[in-house]
PDB file of C-alpha atoms in Angstrom:
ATOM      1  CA  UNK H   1       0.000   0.000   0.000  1.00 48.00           C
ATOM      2  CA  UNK H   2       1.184   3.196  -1.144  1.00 53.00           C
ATOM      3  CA  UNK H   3      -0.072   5.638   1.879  1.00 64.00           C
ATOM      4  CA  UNK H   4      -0.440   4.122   5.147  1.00 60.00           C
ATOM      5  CA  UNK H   5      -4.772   4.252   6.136  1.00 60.00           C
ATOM      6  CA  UNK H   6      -6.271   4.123   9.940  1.00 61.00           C
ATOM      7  CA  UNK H   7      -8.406   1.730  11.201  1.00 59.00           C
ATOM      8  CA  UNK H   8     -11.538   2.190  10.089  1.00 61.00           C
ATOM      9  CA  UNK H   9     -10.639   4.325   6.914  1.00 60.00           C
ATOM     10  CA  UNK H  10     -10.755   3.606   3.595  1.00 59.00           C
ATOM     11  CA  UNK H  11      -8.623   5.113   0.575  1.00 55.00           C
ATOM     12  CA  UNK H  12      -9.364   2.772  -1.669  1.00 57.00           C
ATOM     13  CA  UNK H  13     -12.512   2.724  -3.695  1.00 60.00           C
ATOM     14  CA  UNK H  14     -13.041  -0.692  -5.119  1.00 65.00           C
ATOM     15  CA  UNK H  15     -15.471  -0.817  -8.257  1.00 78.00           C
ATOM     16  CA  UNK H  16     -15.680  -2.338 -11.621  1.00 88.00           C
ATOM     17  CA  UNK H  17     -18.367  -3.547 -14.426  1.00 91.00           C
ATOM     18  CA  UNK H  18     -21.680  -4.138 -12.466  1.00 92.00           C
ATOM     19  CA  UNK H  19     -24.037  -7.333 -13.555  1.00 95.00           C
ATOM     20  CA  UNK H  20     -27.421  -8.811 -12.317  1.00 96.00           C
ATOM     21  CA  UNK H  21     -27.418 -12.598 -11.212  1.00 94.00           C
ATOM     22  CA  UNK H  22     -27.782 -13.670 -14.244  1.00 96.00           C
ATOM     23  CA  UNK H  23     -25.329 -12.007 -16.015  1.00 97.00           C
ATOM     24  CA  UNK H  24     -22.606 -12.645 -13.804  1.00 94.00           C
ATOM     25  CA  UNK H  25     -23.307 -16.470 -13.337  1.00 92.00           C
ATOM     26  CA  UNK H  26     -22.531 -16.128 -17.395  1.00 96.00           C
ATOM     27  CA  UNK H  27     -19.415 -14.943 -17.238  1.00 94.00           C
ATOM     28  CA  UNK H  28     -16.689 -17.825 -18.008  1.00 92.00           C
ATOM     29  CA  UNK H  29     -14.290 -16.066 -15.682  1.00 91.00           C
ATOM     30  CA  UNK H  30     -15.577 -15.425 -12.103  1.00 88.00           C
ATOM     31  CA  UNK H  31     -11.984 -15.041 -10.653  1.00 86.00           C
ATOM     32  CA  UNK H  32     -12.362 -11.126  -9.832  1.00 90.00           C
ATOM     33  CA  UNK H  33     -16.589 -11.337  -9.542  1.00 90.00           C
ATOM     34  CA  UNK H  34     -17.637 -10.110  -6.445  1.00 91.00           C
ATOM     35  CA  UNK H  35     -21.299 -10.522  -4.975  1.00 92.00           C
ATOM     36  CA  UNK H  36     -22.473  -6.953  -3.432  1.00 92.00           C
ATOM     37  CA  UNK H  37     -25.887  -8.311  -2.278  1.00 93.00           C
ATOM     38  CA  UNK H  38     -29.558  -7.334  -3.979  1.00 92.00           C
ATOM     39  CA  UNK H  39     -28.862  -9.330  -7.028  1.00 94.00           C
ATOM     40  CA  UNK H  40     -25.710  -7.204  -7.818  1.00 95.00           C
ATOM     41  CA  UNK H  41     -22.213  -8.247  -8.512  1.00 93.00           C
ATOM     42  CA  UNK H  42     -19.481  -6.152  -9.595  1.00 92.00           C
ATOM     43  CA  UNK H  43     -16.293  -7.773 -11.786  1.00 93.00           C
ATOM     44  CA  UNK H  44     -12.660  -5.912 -11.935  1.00 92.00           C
ATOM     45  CA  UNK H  45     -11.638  -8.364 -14.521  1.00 93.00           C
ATOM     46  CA  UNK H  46     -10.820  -6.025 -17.003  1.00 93.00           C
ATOM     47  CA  UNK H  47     -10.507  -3.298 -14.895  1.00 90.00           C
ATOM     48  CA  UNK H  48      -6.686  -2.936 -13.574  1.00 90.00           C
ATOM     49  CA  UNK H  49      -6.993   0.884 -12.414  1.00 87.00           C
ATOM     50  CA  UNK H  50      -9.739  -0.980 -10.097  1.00 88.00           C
ATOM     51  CA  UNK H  51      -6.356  -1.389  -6.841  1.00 87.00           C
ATOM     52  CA  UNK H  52      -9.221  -3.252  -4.745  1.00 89.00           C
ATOM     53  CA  UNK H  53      -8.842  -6.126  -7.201  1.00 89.00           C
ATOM     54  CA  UNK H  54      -4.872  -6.557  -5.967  1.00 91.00           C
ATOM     55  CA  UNK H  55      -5.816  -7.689  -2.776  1.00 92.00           C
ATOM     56  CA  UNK H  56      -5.584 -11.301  -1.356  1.00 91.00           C
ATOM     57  CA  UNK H  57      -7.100 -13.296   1.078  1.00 90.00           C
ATOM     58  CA  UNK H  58      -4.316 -14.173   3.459  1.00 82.00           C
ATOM     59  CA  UNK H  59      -4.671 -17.856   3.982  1.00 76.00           C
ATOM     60  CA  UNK H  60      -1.846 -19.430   5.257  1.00 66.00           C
ATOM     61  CA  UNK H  61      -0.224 -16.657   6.390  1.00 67.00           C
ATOM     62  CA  UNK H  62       0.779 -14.841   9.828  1.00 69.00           C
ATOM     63  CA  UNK H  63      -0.698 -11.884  10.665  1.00 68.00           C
ATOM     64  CA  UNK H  64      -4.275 -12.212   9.378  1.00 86.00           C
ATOM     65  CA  UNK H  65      -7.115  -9.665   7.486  1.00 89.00           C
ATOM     66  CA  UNK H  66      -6.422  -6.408   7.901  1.00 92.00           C
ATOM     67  CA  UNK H  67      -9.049  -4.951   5.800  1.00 92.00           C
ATOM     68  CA  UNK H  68     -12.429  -5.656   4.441  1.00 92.00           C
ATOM     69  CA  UNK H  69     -15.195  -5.157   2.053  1.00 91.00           C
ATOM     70  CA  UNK H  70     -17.993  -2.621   2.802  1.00 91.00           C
ATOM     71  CA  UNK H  71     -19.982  -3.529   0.036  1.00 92.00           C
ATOM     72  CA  UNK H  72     -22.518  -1.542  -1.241  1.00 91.00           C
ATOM     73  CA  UNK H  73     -24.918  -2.784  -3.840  1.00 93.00           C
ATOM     74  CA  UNK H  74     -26.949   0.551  -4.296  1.00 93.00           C
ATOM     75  CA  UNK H  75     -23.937   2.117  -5.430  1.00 90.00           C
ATOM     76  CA  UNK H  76     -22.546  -0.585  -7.468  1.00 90.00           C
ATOM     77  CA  UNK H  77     -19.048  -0.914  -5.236  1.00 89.00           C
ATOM     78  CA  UNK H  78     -17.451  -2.066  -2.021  1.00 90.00           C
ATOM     79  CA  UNK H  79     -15.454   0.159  -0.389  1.00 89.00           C
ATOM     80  CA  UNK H  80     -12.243  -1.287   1.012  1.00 90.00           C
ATOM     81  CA  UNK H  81     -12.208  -0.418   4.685  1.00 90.00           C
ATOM     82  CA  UNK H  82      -9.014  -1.318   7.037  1.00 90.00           C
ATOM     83  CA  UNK H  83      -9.693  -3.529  10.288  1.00 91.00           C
ATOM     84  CA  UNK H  84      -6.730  -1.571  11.998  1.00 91.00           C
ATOM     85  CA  UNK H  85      -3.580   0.967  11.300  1.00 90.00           C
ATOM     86  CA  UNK H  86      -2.066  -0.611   8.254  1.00 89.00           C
ATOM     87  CA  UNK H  87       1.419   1.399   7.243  1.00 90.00           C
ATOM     88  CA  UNK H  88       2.813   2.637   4.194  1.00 89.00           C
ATOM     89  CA  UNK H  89       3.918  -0.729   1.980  1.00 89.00           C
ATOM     90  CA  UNK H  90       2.234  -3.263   4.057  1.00 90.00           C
ATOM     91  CA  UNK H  91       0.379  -6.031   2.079  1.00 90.00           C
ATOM     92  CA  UNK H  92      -3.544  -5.967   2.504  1.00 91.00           C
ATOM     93  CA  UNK H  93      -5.477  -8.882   3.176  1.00 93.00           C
ATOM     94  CA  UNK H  94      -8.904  -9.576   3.072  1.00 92.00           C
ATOM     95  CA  UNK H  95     -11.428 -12.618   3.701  1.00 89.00           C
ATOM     96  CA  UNK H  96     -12.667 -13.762   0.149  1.00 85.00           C
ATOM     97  CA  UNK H  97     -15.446 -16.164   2.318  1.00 83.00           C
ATOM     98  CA  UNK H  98     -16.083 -18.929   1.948  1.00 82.00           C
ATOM     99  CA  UNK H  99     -18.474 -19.541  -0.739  1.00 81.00           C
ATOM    100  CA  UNK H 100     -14.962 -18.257  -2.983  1.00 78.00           C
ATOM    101  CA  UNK H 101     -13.117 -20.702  -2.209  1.00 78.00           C
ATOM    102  CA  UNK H 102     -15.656 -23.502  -2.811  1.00 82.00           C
ATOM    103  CA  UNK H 103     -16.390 -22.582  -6.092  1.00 79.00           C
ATOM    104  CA  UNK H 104     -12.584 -21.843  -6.500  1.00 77.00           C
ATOM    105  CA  UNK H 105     -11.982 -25.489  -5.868  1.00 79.00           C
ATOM    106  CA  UNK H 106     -14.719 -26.740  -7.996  1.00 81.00           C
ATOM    107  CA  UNK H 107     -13.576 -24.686 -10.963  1.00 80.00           C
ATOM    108  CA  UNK H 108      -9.612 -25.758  -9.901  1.00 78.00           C
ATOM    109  CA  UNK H 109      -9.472 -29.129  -8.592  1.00 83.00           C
ATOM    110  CA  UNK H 110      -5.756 -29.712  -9.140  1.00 83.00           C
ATOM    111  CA  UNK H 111      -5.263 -26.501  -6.914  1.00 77.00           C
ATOM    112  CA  UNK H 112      -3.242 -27.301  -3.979  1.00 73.00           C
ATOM    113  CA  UNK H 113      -4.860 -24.259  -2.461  1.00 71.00           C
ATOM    114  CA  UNK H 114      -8.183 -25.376  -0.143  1.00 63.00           C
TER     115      UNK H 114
END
């Protein structure tokens, strides 16, 4: 992260193409789909000035989330809110949930990542 944020701030706005249900169970790649609730989704797929799509879920690793979604389907976005202090360069990490990584593992079985 560029700029350090405080907990409970957010800096980055995270946004992208916005779909229905039906249009985004459609889509042959879900990998940067994200439900926002009220039959909304919104996909950064093709949308790499979109920095909310960079972030990972941090499984496996020390340390934990340190930020998370507010998503806001009325507005067609989720704003990326921090959990606590995060400093200037440190990774973000947020929890995909776990509906992601079930259909992650049914659409990559040979993943060694469960």
């Amino acid at each position: 992260m560029q700029d350090g944020v405080e907990a409970k701030q957010s800096n980055i706005p995270g946004a992208g193409v916005v779909y229905s249900n039906q249009e985004a169970w459609k889509l042959s790649d879900k990998s940067y789909l994200m439900k926002l609730g009220n039959g909304k989704y919104v996909d950064a797929l093709h949308s790499p000035e979109v920095l909310a799509r960079y972030i990972n879920d941090c499984r496996g690793r020390r340390g934990g989330f340190n930020v998370y979604f507010d998503k806001r389907p009325q507005d067609g976005k989720a704003q990326v809110v921090a959990l606590r202090d995060v400093q200037a360069g440190e990774e973000l990490y947020v929890d995909y949930g776990r509906m992601y990584w079930l259909a992650y593992n049914l659409m990559h079985p040979e993943s060694p990542v469960r």
